[in-house]
PDB file of C-alpha atoms and ligand atoms in Angstrom:
ATOM      1  CA  MET A   1     -18.673   1.758  -9.500  1.00 46.00           C
ATOM      2  CA  THR A   2     -16.459   2.221 -12.563  1.00 44.00           C
ATOM      3  CA  THR A   3     -12.889   2.320 -11.989  1.00 43.00           C
ATOM      4  CA  SER A   4     -11.859   5.157 -14.319  1.00 43.00           C
ATOM      5  CA  ASN A   5     -11.647   8.452 -12.821  1.00 43.00           C
ATOM      6  CA  PRO A   6      -8.840  10.635 -14.898  1.00 48.00           C
ATOM      7  CA  ARG A   7      -9.096  13.019 -11.754  1.00 81.00           C
ATOM      8  CA  VAL A   8      -6.631  10.999  -9.643  1.00 96.00           C
ATOM      9  CA  ARG A   9      -3.364  10.176 -11.963  1.00 96.00           C
ATOM     10  CA  LYS A  10      -0.651   9.879  -9.446  1.00 98.00           C
ATOM     11  CA  ALA A  11       0.284   7.308  -6.646  1.00 98.00           C
ATOM     12  CA  VAL A  12       2.548   7.709  -3.694  1.00 98.00           C
ATOM     13  CA  ILE A  13       4.357   4.847  -2.431  1.00 98.00           C
ATOM     14  CA  PRO A  14       6.272   5.535   0.426  1.00 97.00           C
ATOM     15  CA  ALA A  15       9.470   3.047   0.935  1.00 95.00           C
ATOM     16  CA  ALA A  16      11.694   4.734   3.102  1.00 93.00           C
ATOM     17  CA  GLY A  17      11.238   2.097   6.028  1.00 89.00           C
ATOM     18  CA  LEU A  18      14.295   0.141   7.546  1.00 87.00           C
ATOM     19  CA  GLY A  19      12.907  -2.953   7.535  1.00 89.00           C
ATOM     20  CA  THR A  20      14.115  -3.590  10.802  1.00 93.00           C
ATOM     21  CA  ARG A  21      11.185  -6.590  11.295  1.00 94.00           C
ATOM     22  CA  PHE A  22      13.042  -8.703   8.601  1.00 95.00           C
ATOM     23  CA  LEU A  23      16.451  -8.238   9.744  1.00 95.00           C
ATOM     24  CA  PRO A  24      18.736  -9.735   8.744  1.00 96.00           C
ATOM     25  CA  ALA A  25      17.465 -10.469   5.484  1.00 94.00           C
ATOM     26  CA  THR A  26      17.058  -6.488   5.131  1.00 94.00           C
ATOM     27  CA  LYS A  27      20.530  -5.778   6.060  1.00 93.00           C
ATOM     28  CA  ALA A  28      21.498  -4.750   2.606  1.00 92.00           C
ATOM     29  CA  MET A  29      18.288  -5.046   0.878  1.00 93.00           C
ATOM     30  CA  PRO A  30      15.277  -2.962   1.221  1.00 95.00           C
ATOM     31  CA  LYS A  31      12.545  -4.591   2.601  1.00 95.00           C
ATOM     32  CA  GLU A  32      10.021  -3.705  -0.530  1.00 95.00           C
ATOM     33  CA  MET A  33      12.315  -6.020  -2.340  1.00 95.00           C
ATOM     34  CA  LEU A  34      11.489  -9.112  -0.695  1.00 96.00           C
ATOM     35  CA  PRO A  35       9.988 -11.774  -2.932  1.00 96.00           C
ATOM     36  CA  VAL A  36       6.389 -12.726  -2.972  1.00 96.00           C
ATOM     37  CA  VAL A  37       6.151 -15.914  -4.902  1.00 95.00           C
ATOM     38  CA  ASP A  38       8.305 -14.950  -7.583  1.00 93.00           C
ATOM     39  CA  LYS A  39       8.248 -11.115  -7.895  1.00 95.00           C
ATOM     40  CA  PRO A  40       9.035  -8.280  -4.989  1.00 96.00           C
ATOM     41  CA  ALA A  41       6.621  -7.282  -3.006  1.00 96.00           C
ATOM     42  CA  ILE A  42       6.781  -3.585  -4.200  1.00 96.00           C
ATOM     43  CA  GLN A  43       5.950  -4.718  -7.846  1.00 97.00           C
ATOM     44  CA  TYR A  44       2.363  -5.778  -6.631  1.00 97.00           C
ATOM     45  CA  VAL A  45       1.891  -2.451  -5.525  1.00 97.00           C
ATOM     46  CA  VAL A  46       2.863  -0.680  -8.373  1.00 97.00           C
ATOM     47  CA  GLU A  47       0.901  -3.034 -10.546  1.00 97.00           C
ATOM     48  CA  GLU A  48      -1.978  -2.116  -8.404  1.00 97.00           C
ATOM     49  CA  ALA A  49      -1.475   1.580  -9.102  1.00 97.00           C
ATOM     50  CA  VAL A  50      -1.225   1.234 -12.619  1.00 96.00           C
ATOM     51  CA  GLY A  51      -3.934  -1.131 -12.835  1.00 95.00           C
ATOM     52  CA  VAL A  52      -6.473   1.367 -12.075  1.00 96.00           C
ATOM     53  CA  GLY A  53      -4.504   3.841 -14.471  1.00 95.00           C
ATOM     54  CA  LEU A  54      -2.389   5.622 -11.733  1.00 96.00           C
ATOM     55  CA  ASN A  55       0.642   5.919 -14.233  1.00 95.00           C
ATOM     56  CA  ASP A  56       2.755   8.540 -12.460  1.00 97.00           C
ATOM     57  CA  VAL A  57       4.185   7.058  -9.468  1.00 98.00           C
ATOM     58  CA  LEU A  58       6.489   8.526  -6.716  1.00 98.00           C
ATOM     59  CA  MET A  59       8.333   6.280  -4.483  1.00 97.00           C
ATOM     60  CA  ILE A  60       9.583   8.169  -0.928  1.00 97.00           C
ATOM     61  CA  THR A  61      12.758   6.304  -0.809  1.00 96.00           C
ATOM     62  CA  GLY A  62      15.877   6.593   1.758  1.00 92.00           C
ATOM     63  CA  ARG A  63      19.295   5.148   1.898  1.00 87.00           C
ATOM     64  CA  ASN A  64      19.860   1.399   1.109  1.00 86.00           C
ATOM     65  CA  LYS A  65      16.968   1.921  -1.622  1.00 90.00           C
ATOM     66  CA  ARG A  66      18.939   1.682  -4.967  1.00 92.00           C
ATOM     67  CA  ALA A  67      17.564  -1.858  -5.792  1.00 95.00           C
ATOM     68  CA  LEU A  68      14.149  -0.350  -5.918  1.00 96.00           C
ATOM     69  CA  GLU A  69      15.343   2.017  -8.857  1.00 95.00           C
ATOM     70  CA  ASP A  70      17.169  -0.719 -10.350  1.00 95.00           C
ATOM     71  CA  HIS A  71      14.177  -3.011 -10.315  1.00 96.00           C
ATOM     72  CA  PHE A  72      12.050  -0.881 -12.084  1.00 95.00           C
ATOM     73  CA  ASP A  73      14.578   0.241 -14.738  1.00 92.00           C
ATOM     74  CA  ARG A  74      15.486  -1.529 -18.066  1.00 93.00           C
ATOM     75  CA  VAL A  75      18.128  -4.030 -18.088  1.00 93.00           C
ATOM     76  CA  PRO A  76      19.467  -4.016 -21.757  1.00 94.00           C
ATOM     77  CA  SER A  77      22.448  -6.863 -21.255  1.00 95.00           C
ATOM     78  CA  LEU A  78      19.995  -8.943 -19.684  1.00 95.00           C
ATOM     79  CA  GLU A  79      17.435  -8.412 -22.448  1.00 94.00           C
ATOM     80  CA  SER A  80      19.534  -9.496 -25.213  1.00 95.00           C
ATOM     81  CA  THR A  81      20.973 -12.524 -23.503  1.00 95.00           C
ATOM     82  CA  LEU A  82      17.196 -13.914 -23.188  1.00 95.00           C
ATOM     83  CA  THR A  83      16.314 -12.535 -26.569  1.00 95.00           C
ATOM     84  CA  ASP A  84      19.207 -14.317 -28.050  1.00 96.00           C
ATOM     85  CA  LYS A  85      18.364 -17.413 -25.987  1.00 96.00           C
ATOM     86  CA  GLY A  86      14.951 -17.272 -27.437  1.00 96.00           C
ATOM     87  CA  ASP A  87      13.531 -17.226 -23.541  1.00 95.00           C
ATOM     88  CA  THR A  88      10.362 -14.975 -24.209  1.00 94.00           C
ATOM     89  CA  LYS A  89       8.938 -15.938 -20.942  1.00 93.00           C
ATOM     90  CA  LYS A  90      11.595 -14.655 -18.884  1.00 92.00           C
ATOM     91  CA  LEU A  91      12.200 -11.854 -21.144  1.00 95.00           C
ATOM     92  CA  GLU A  92       8.747 -10.763 -20.943  1.00 93.00           C
ATOM     93  CA  SER A  93       8.828 -11.025 -17.034  1.00 92.00           C
ATOM     94  CA  ILE A  94      11.769  -8.964 -16.688  1.00 92.00           C
ATOM     95  CA  GLN A  95      10.142  -6.307 -19.007  1.00 93.00           C
ATOM     96  CA  ALA A  96       6.956  -6.537 -16.905  1.00 91.00           C
ATOM     97  CA  ALA A  97       8.551  -4.328 -14.052  1.00 92.00           C
ATOM     98  CA  SER A  98      10.096  -1.567 -16.428  1.00 91.00           C
ATOM     99  CA  ASN A  99       7.308  -1.255 -18.671  1.00 91.00           C
ATOM    100  CA  LEU A 100       5.036   0.012 -15.420  1.00 91.00           C
ATOM    101  CA  GLY A 101       4.342   3.480 -15.628  1.00 84.00           C
ATOM    102  CA  ASP A 102       6.235   6.591 -14.910  1.00 94.00           C
ATOM    103  CA  ILE A 103       8.107   6.119 -11.808  1.00 96.00           C
ATOM    104  CA  HIS A 104       9.891   8.818 -10.098  1.00 97.00           C
ATOM    105  CA  TYR A 105      11.651   8.916  -6.710  1.00 97.00           C
ATOM    106  CA  VAL A 106      12.185  11.163  -3.968  1.00 97.00           C
ATOM    107  CA  ARG A 107      14.051  10.839  -0.775  1.00 95.00           C
ATOM    108  CA  GLN A 108      12.398  10.908   2.472  1.00 95.00           C
ATOM    109  CA  GLY A 109      15.593  12.420   4.189  1.00 91.00           C
ATOM    110  CA  ASP A 110      14.940  12.493   8.039  1.00 88.00           C
ATOM    111  CA  PRO A 111      12.618   9.521   8.291  1.00 87.00           C
ATOM    112  CA  ASN A 112       9.851  10.737  10.496  1.00 93.00           C
ATOM    113  CA  GLY A 113       6.578   8.867  10.107  1.00 96.00           C
ATOM    114  CA  LEU A 114       3.995   8.298   7.587  1.00 97.00           C
ATOM    115  CA  GLY A 115       2.893  11.798   7.611  1.00 98.00           C
ATOM    116  CA  HIS A 116       6.400  13.297   6.702  1.00 97.00           C
ATOM    117  CA  ALA A 117       6.722  10.589   4.128  1.00 97.00           C
ATOM    118  CA  VAL A 118       3.389  11.531   2.448  1.00 98.00           C
ATOM    119  CA  LEU A 119       4.417  15.587   2.875  1.00 98.00           C
ATOM    120  CA  ARG A 120       7.537  14.569   0.936  1.00 97.00           C
ATOM    121  CA  ALA A 121       5.165  14.292  -2.120  1.00 98.00           C
ATOM    122  CA  ARG A 122       3.874  17.908  -2.079  1.00 98.00           C
ATOM    123  CA  GLN A 123       5.787  19.126  -4.859  1.00 98.00           C
ATOM    124  CA  HIS A 124       5.281  16.322  -7.257  1.00 98.00           C
ATOM    125  CA  VAL A 125       1.724  15.994  -6.522  1.00 97.00           C
ATOM    126  CA  GLY A 126       0.833  19.453  -6.606  1.00 96.00           C
ATOM    127  CA  ASN A 127      -3.318  20.785  -6.281  1.00 95.00           C
ATOM    128  CA  GLU A 128      -4.756  17.335  -7.278  1.00 96.00           C
ATOM    129  CA  PRO A 129      -6.105  14.403  -5.178  1.00 98.00           C
ATOM    130  CA  PHE A 130      -3.702  11.491  -5.214  1.00 98.00           C
ATOM    131  CA  ALA A 131      -3.438   7.967  -4.054  1.00 98.00           C
ATOM    132  CA  VAL A 132      -1.211   6.857  -1.235  1.00 98.00           C
ATOM    133  CA  LEU A 133      -0.191   2.823  -1.406  1.00 98.00           C
ATOM    134  CA  LEU A 134       1.639   1.431   1.601  1.00 97.00           C
ATOM    135  CA  GLY A 135       3.838  -1.615   0.694  1.00 92.00           C
ATOM    136  CA  ASP A 136       3.163  -3.712   3.585  1.00 92.00           C
ATOM    137  CA  ASP A 137      -0.467  -4.610   2.369  1.00 95.00           C
ATOM    138  CA  LEU A 138      -1.174  -6.377  -0.745  1.00 96.00           C
ATOM    139  CA  ILE A 139      -4.409  -6.276  -2.217  1.00 97.00           C
ATOM    140  CA  ASP A 140      -5.400  -9.345  -4.228  1.00 95.00           C
ATOM    141  CA  ALA A 141      -5.813  -8.348  -7.937  1.00 94.00           C
ATOM    142  CA  ARG A 142      -8.943 -10.143  -8.237  1.00 93.00           C
ATOM    143  CA  ASP A 143     -10.660  -7.946  -5.786  1.00 96.00           C
ATOM    144  CA  GLU A 144     -11.734  -4.231  -6.380  1.00 96.00           C
ATOM    145  CA  LEU A 145     -10.489  -1.498  -3.725  1.00 98.00           C
ATOM    146  CA  LEU A 146      -8.557   1.166  -5.075  1.00 98.00           C
ATOM    147  CA  GLY A 147     -10.667   2.243  -7.887  1.00 97.00           C
ATOM    148  CA  THR A 148     -13.730   2.310  -5.854  1.00 97.00           C
ATOM    149  CA  MET A 149     -11.985   4.587  -3.499  1.00 98.00           C
ATOM    150  CA  ILE A 150     -11.077   6.786  -6.568  1.00 97.00           C
ATOM    151  CA  ASP A 151     -14.791   7.214  -7.433  1.00 96.00           C
ATOM    152  CA  VAL A 152     -15.725   7.902  -3.796  1.00 97.00           C
ATOM    153  CA  GLN A 153     -13.227  10.729  -3.877  1.00 97.00           C
ATOM    154  CA  ALA A 154     -14.479  12.067  -6.789  1.00 96.00           C
ATOM    155  CA  LYS A 155     -18.083  11.947  -5.504  1.00 96.00           C
ATOM    156  CA  THR A 156     -17.401  13.240  -2.081  1.00 96.00           C
ATOM    157  CA  GLY A 157     -14.502  15.638  -2.668  1.00 96.00           C
ATOM    158  CA  GLY A 158     -12.765  14.390   0.272  1.00 97.00           C
ATOM    159  CA  SER A 159     -10.503  12.235   1.255  1.00 98.00           C
ATOM    160  CA  VAL A 160     -10.890   8.297   1.365  1.00 98.00           C
ATOM    161  CA  VAL A 161      -9.620   5.746   3.500  1.00 98.00           C
ATOM    162  CA  ALA A 162      -9.782   1.768   3.100  1.00 98.00           C
ATOM    163  CA  LEU A 163     -11.186  -0.112   6.258  1.00 98.00           C
ATOM    164  CA  ILE A 164     -11.300  -3.658   7.213  1.00 98.00           C
ATOM    165  CA  GLU A 165     -12.867  -5.242  10.251  1.00 97.00           C
ATOM    166  CA  VAL A 166     -10.446  -6.734  12.454  1.00 97.00           C
ATOM    167  CA  ASP A 167     -10.383  -8.658  15.853  1.00 96.00           C
ATOM    168  CA  PRO A 168     -10.692  -6.090  18.704  1.00 96.00           C
ATOM    169  CA  SER A 169      -7.465  -7.392  20.411  1.00 95.00           C
ATOM    170  CA  GLN A 170      -5.634  -6.414  16.637  1.00 95.00           C
ATOM    171  CA  ILE A 171      -6.715  -2.823  16.696  1.00 97.00           C
ATOM    172  CA  SER A 172      -3.690  -1.310  18.398  1.00 96.00           C
ATOM    173  CA  ALA A 173      -1.870  -2.260  15.259  1.00 95.00           C
ATOM    174  CA  TYR A 174      -3.650   0.194  13.024  1.00 96.00           C
ATOM    175  CA  GLY A 175      -5.329   3.515  12.837  1.00 97.00           C
ATOM    176  CA  CYS A 176      -8.746   3.181  13.926  1.00 98.00           C
ATOM    177  CA  ALA A 177     -12.267   4.825  12.619  1.00 98.00           C
ATOM    178  CA  ASP A 178     -15.289   5.737  14.518  1.00 97.00           C
ATOM    179  CA  ILE A 179     -17.854   5.598  11.251  1.00 96.00           C
ATOM    180  CA  GLN A 180     -21.111   6.743  10.560  1.00 95.00           C
ATOM    181  CA  GLU A 181     -23.212   4.613   7.888  1.00 92.00           C
ATOM    182  CA  LEU A 182     -24.583   6.780   5.225  1.00 92.00           C
ATOM    183  CA  ASP A 183     -27.929   5.391   3.609  1.00 88.00           C
ATOM    184  CA  GLY A 184     -27.992   3.662   0.319  1.00 88.00           C
ATOM    185  CA  GLU A 185     -24.068   4.469  -0.019  1.00 90.00           C
ATOM    186  CA  GLY A 186     -21.356   1.838  -0.393  1.00 91.00           C
ATOM    187  CA  TYR A 187     -19.252   3.988   1.844  1.00 97.00           C
ATOM    188  CA  VAL A 188     -19.186   5.443   5.181  1.00 97.00           C
ATOM    189  CA  ARG A 189     -18.179   8.779   6.734  1.00 98.00           C
ATOM    190  CA  ILE A 190     -15.447   8.853   9.322  1.00 98.00           C
ATOM    191  CA  ASN A 191     -16.279  10.567  12.357  1.00 97.00           C
ATOM    192  CA  ARG A 192     -12.941  10.362  13.988  1.00 97.00           C
ATOM    193  CA  LEU A 193      -9.411   8.673  13.572  1.00 97.00           C
ATOM    194  CA  VAL A 194      -7.152   7.388  16.443  1.00 96.00           C
ATOM    195  CA  GLU A 195      -3.777   5.913  15.553  1.00 95.00           C
ATOM    196  CA  LYS A 196      -3.003   2.720  17.317  1.00 96.00           C
ATOM    197  CA  PRO A 197      -5.379   3.189  20.226  1.00 96.00           C
ATOM    198  CA  SER A 198      -5.334   0.224  22.795  1.00 96.00           C
ATOM    199  CA  PRO A 199      -8.377  -2.219  22.516  1.00 95.00           C
ATOM    200  CA  ASP A 200     -10.393  -0.565  25.720  1.00 95.00           C
ATOM    201  CA  GLU A 201      -9.513   3.003  23.907  1.00 95.00           C
ATOM    202  CA  ALA A 202     -10.598   1.908  20.400  1.00 97.00           C
ATOM    203  CA  PRO A 203     -13.677   3.303  19.077  1.00 96.00           C
ATOM    204  CA  SER A 204     -14.621   0.341  16.812  1.00 97.00           C
ATOM    205  CA  ASN A 205     -13.021  -2.498  15.289  1.00 97.00           C
ATOM    206  CA  LEU A 206     -12.670  -0.880  11.812  1.00 98.00           C
ATOM    207  CA  ALA A 207      -8.967  -0.713  11.020  1.00 98.00           C
ATOM    208  CA  VAL A 208      -7.546   1.843   8.633  1.00 98.00           C
ATOM    209  CA  ILE A 209      -5.223  -0.433   6.035  1.00 98.00           C
ATOM    210  CA  GLY A 210      -2.871   1.050   3.655  1.00 98.00           C
ATOM    211  CA  ARG A 211      -4.678   2.546   0.694  1.00 98.00           C
ATOM    212  CA  TYR A 212      -5.676   6.189   0.493  1.00 98.00           C
ATOM    213  CA  VAL A 213      -7.076   8.677  -1.842  1.00 98.00           C
ATOM    214  CA  LEU A 214      -6.157  12.203  -0.647  1.00 98.00           C
ATOM    215  CA  HIS A 215      -7.394  15.585  -1.164  1.00 98.00           C
ATOM    216  CA  PRO A 216      -4.385  17.813  -1.508  1.00 97.00           C
ATOM    217  CA  ALA A 217      -5.751  19.749   1.361  1.00 97.00           C
ATOM    218  CA  VAL A 218      -4.006  17.099   3.475  1.00 98.00           C
ATOM    219  CA  PHE A 219      -0.564  18.855   2.767  1.00 98.00           C
ATOM    220  CA  ASP A 220      -1.504  22.063   4.397  1.00 98.00           C
ATOM    221  CA  VAL A 221      -2.511  20.097   7.661  1.00 98.00           C
ATOM    222  CA  LEU A 222       0.512  17.982   7.617  1.00 98.00           C
ATOM    223  CA  GLU A 223       2.696  21.246   7.381  1.00 97.00           C
ATOM    224  CA  GLU A 224       1.066  22.018  10.891  1.00 97.00           C
ATOM    225  CA  THR A 225       0.774  18.375  12.408  1.00 96.00           C
ATOM    226  CA  GLY A 226       3.230  17.769  15.182  1.00 95.00           C
ATOM    227  CA  PRO A 227       4.799  14.865  16.560  1.00 96.00           C
ATOM    228  CA  GLY A 228       2.079  12.028  17.322  1.00 95.00           C
ATOM    229  CA  ARG A 229       2.142   8.329  18.415  1.00 94.00           C
ATOM    230  CA  GLY A 230       5.689   7.244  18.621  1.00 93.00           C
ATOM    231  CA  GLY A 231       7.099  10.705  18.159  1.00 95.00           C
ATOM    232  CA  GLU A 232       6.178  10.713  14.495  1.00 96.00           C
ATOM    233  CA  ILE A 233       4.175  12.841  12.260  1.00 97.00           C
ATOM    234  CA  GLN A 234       1.175  10.540  11.668  1.00 97.00           C
ATOM    235  CA  LEU A 235      -0.974  10.500   8.424  1.00 98.00           C
ATOM    236  CA  THR A 236      -3.831   9.267  10.772  1.00 97.00           C
ATOM    237  CA  ASP A 237      -3.381  12.770  12.921  1.00 97.00           C
ATOM    238  CA  ALA A 238      -3.847  14.833   9.667  1.00 98.00           C
ATOM    239  CA  LEU A 239      -6.785  12.844   8.518  1.00 98.00           C
ATOM    240  CA  GLN A 240      -8.441  13.147  12.123  1.00 97.00           C
ATOM    241  CA  GLU A 241      -8.119  16.992  11.435  1.00 97.00           C
ATOM    242  CA  LEU A 242      -9.594  16.517   8.163  1.00 98.00           C
ATOM    243  CA  ALA A 243     -12.549  14.691   9.423  1.00 97.00           C
ATOM    244  CA  THR A 244     -13.239  17.184  12.278  1.00 96.00           C
ATOM    245  CA  GLY A 245     -12.342  20.537  10.901  1.00 93.00           C
ATOM    246  CA  GLU A 246     -13.964  22.832   8.093  1.00 93.00           C
ATOM    247  CA  GLY A 247     -12.264  23.689   4.987  1.00 93.00           C
ATOM    248  CA  GLU A 248     -11.963  23.303   1.151  1.00 94.00           C
ATOM    249  CA  GLY A 249     -11.095  19.457   0.643  1.00 95.00           C
ATOM    250  CA  TYR A 250     -12.196  18.390   4.204  1.00 96.00           C
ATOM    251  CA  GLY A 251     -14.038  15.779   4.973  1.00 97.00           C
ATOM    252  CA  VAL A 252     -13.001  11.721   5.285  1.00 98.00           C
ATOM    253  CA  TYR A 253     -14.956   8.746   4.099  1.00 98.00           C
ATOM    254  CA  GLY A 254     -14.192   4.950   4.339  1.00 98.00           C
ATOM    255  CA  VAL A 255     -14.539   2.486   2.236  1.00 98.00           C
ATOM    256  CA  VAL A 256     -15.199  -0.901   3.863  1.00 97.00           C
ATOM    257  CA  PHE A 257     -13.134  -3.873   2.156  1.00 97.00           C
ATOM    258  CA  ARG A 258     -14.095  -7.565   2.352  1.00 96.00           C
ATOM    259  CA  GLY A 259     -11.649  -9.029  -0.244  1.00 96.00           C
ATOM    260  CA  ARG A 260      -8.405 -10.730  -0.003  1.00 95.00           C
ATOM    261  CA  ARG A 261      -5.496  -8.763   1.629  1.00 96.00           C
ATOM    262  CA  TYR A 262      -2.045  -9.883   2.478  1.00 94.00           C
ATOM    263  CA  ASP A 263       0.120  -8.210   5.295  1.00 92.00           C
ATOM    264  CA  THR A 264       3.496  -8.565   4.349  1.00 94.00           C
ATOM    265  CA  GLY A 265       4.328  -6.334   7.312  1.00 91.00           C
ATOM    266  CA  ASP A 266       6.240  -9.137   9.743  1.00 91.00           C
ATOM    267  CA  LYS A 267       7.963 -12.295   8.898  1.00 94.00           C
ATOM    268  CA  LEU A 268       4.992 -14.678   9.892  1.00 95.00           C
ATOM    269  CA  SER A 269       2.179 -12.608   7.936  1.00 94.00           C
ATOM    270  CA  TYR A 270       4.901 -12.510   4.991  1.00 95.00           C
ATOM    271  CA  LEU A 271       5.397 -16.195   4.841  1.00 96.00           C
ATOM    272  CA  LYS A 272       1.436 -16.851   4.941  1.00 95.00           C
ATOM    273  CA  ALA A 273       1.138 -14.329   2.135  1.00 95.00           C
ATOM    274  CA  CYS A 274       3.827 -16.005   0.198  1.00 96.00           C
ATOM    275  CA  VAL A 275       1.848 -19.392   0.780  1.00 96.00           C
ATOM    276  CA  GLN A 276      -1.299 -17.801  -0.010  1.00 95.00           C
ATOM    277  CA  LEU A 277      -0.597 -16.439  -3.064  1.00 96.00           C
ATOM    278  CA  ALA A 278       1.656 -19.153  -4.184  1.00 97.00           C
ATOM    279  CA  VAL A 279      -1.147 -21.703  -4.270  1.00 96.00           C
ATOM    280  CA  ASP A 280      -3.270 -19.590  -6.644  1.00 94.00           C
ATOM    281  CA  SER A 281      -0.247 -19.025  -8.956  1.00 93.00           C
ATOM    282  CA  ASP A 282      -0.362 -20.777 -12.380  1.00 92.00           C
ATOM    283  CA  ASP A 283       2.942 -22.598 -12.562  1.00 93.00           C
ATOM    284  CA  LEU A 284       3.771 -22.973  -8.732  1.00 95.00           C
ATOM    285  CA  GLY A 285       0.125 -23.672  -7.421  1.00 97.00           C
ATOM    286  CA  PRO A 286      -0.100 -27.235  -8.428  1.00 97.00           C
ATOM    287  CA  GLY A 287       2.958 -28.347  -6.917  1.00 97.00           C
ATOM    288  CA  LEU A 288       2.473 -26.417  -3.884  1.00 97.00           C
ATOM    289  CA  ARG A 289      -1.237 -28.175  -3.394  1.00 97.00           C
ATOM    290  CA  GLU A 290      -0.268 -31.505  -3.930  1.00 97.00           C
ATOM    291  CA  TRP A 291       2.410 -30.943  -1.543  1.00 97.00           C
ATOM    292  CA  LEU A 292       0.912 -29.001   1.308  1.00 96.00           C
ATOM    293  CA  PRO A 293      -1.943 -31.433   2.418  1.00 95.00           C
ATOM    294  CA  GLY A 294       0.866 -34.235   3.168  1.00 96.00           C
ATOM    295  CA  PHE A 295       3.190 -31.607   5.087  1.00 95.00           C
ATOM    296  CA  ALA A 296       0.153 -30.113   7.149  1.00 93.00           C
ATOM    297  CA  ALA A 297      -0.834 -33.895   8.175  1.00 94.00           C
ATOM    298  CA  GLN A 298       2.807 -34.545   9.434  1.00 94.00           C
ATOM    299  CA  LEU A 299       2.861 -31.314  11.703  1.00 91.00           C
ATOM    300  CA  SER A 300      -0.661 -32.456  13.435  1.00 84.00           C
ATOM    301  CA  LYS A 301       0.604 -36.085  14.048  1.00 79.00           C
TER     302      LYS A 301
HETATM  303  C1  G1P B 401       0.651   2.838   9.009  1.00 89.05           C
HETATM  304  C2  G1P B 401      -0.664   4.052   9.473  1.00 89.05           C
HETATM  305  C3  G1P B 401      -1.837   3.204  10.231  1.00 89.05           C
HETATM  306  C4  G1P B 401      -2.228   2.265   9.181  1.00 89.05           C
HETATM  307  C5  G1P B 401      -1.074   1.149   8.974  1.00 89.05           C
HETATM  308  C6  G1P B 401      -1.936   0.312   7.774  1.00 89.05           C
HETATM  309  O1  G1P B 401       1.006   2.317  10.125  1.00 89.05           O
HETATM  310  O2  G1P B 401      -0.046   4.586  10.570  1.00 89.05           O
HETATM  311  O3  G1P B 401      -2.785   4.202  10.860  1.00 89.05           O
HETATM  312  O4  G1P B 401      -3.147   1.459  10.235  1.00 89.05           O
HETATM  313  O5  G1P B 401      -0.177   1.851   8.453  1.00 89.05           O
HETATM  314  O6  G1P B 401      -0.742  -0.754   7.402  1.00 89.05           O
HETATM  315  P1  G1P B 401       2.404   1.418  10.162  1.00 89.05           P
HETATM  316  O7  G1P B 401       1.747   0.150   9.908  1.00 89.05           O
HETATM  317  O8  G1P B 401       3.198   1.698   9.189  1.00 89.05           O
HETATM  318  O9  G1P B 401       3.139   1.411  11.387  1.00 89.05           O
END
């Protein structure tokens, strides 16, 4: 499959969460700005969207999120200081964030769940398919996912979720999919979706991760979706309606991802993600690889 499909042009990135799992670090700073190796987590996500041609990015933000806008904006005074010093490497590193696509912001207002956040994108997105990327999931840039999902959306005309296989004990942290294999296709059909089921209620061990390519029919459904799990408007509930109901743009499909994904949603996963990505980085990798085995050996003594 190719990754170029001009039909999907817009990416929506919900970033209004309070980041309570990372307190006190996120008391005065958005969790999306926590550095993963040497850049904020959110930059990886925007780079992923722009990397498959989604140059129009809408972030759904809230109070306390000014740093996000500042990060993706230019800083002329810092640029001239670095230019005067001849520090091209650092200059390029700060320009990389401000040269990423065309970034728009809308506030969620009343944070009332992921479905509510996505509905806030309605006016900006209009009547075209669009991608949703959740910042807690980082997909390794060397592995392909979003481009494939965009192709599956074009082929099926429905909506597409990304799935991973998880240990059954982990499924209650995710949306869970009951699927039907499709002969000869690299994707599956979704029969049913359940938000965060207990392991004994879960229809499978296939978990929805934070990448979606949605048909705009989801907006009408979200308008009608009442509070679900946790009293919040759940995107999973709207997708369940699209998977089982009938109408233009209905039908939900899944792409099972077997590549490298890093969860940055809680402190321990975040620390693991930082180490995993740092050992592969050109400048920090060699030093970290040299130090890690000795450190690990001390731990097992
Ligand atoms: C959200 C979705 C859930 C999905 C998860 C992926 O949950 O509601 O269906 O599996 O993202 O990261 P959250 O992690 O925001 O609670």
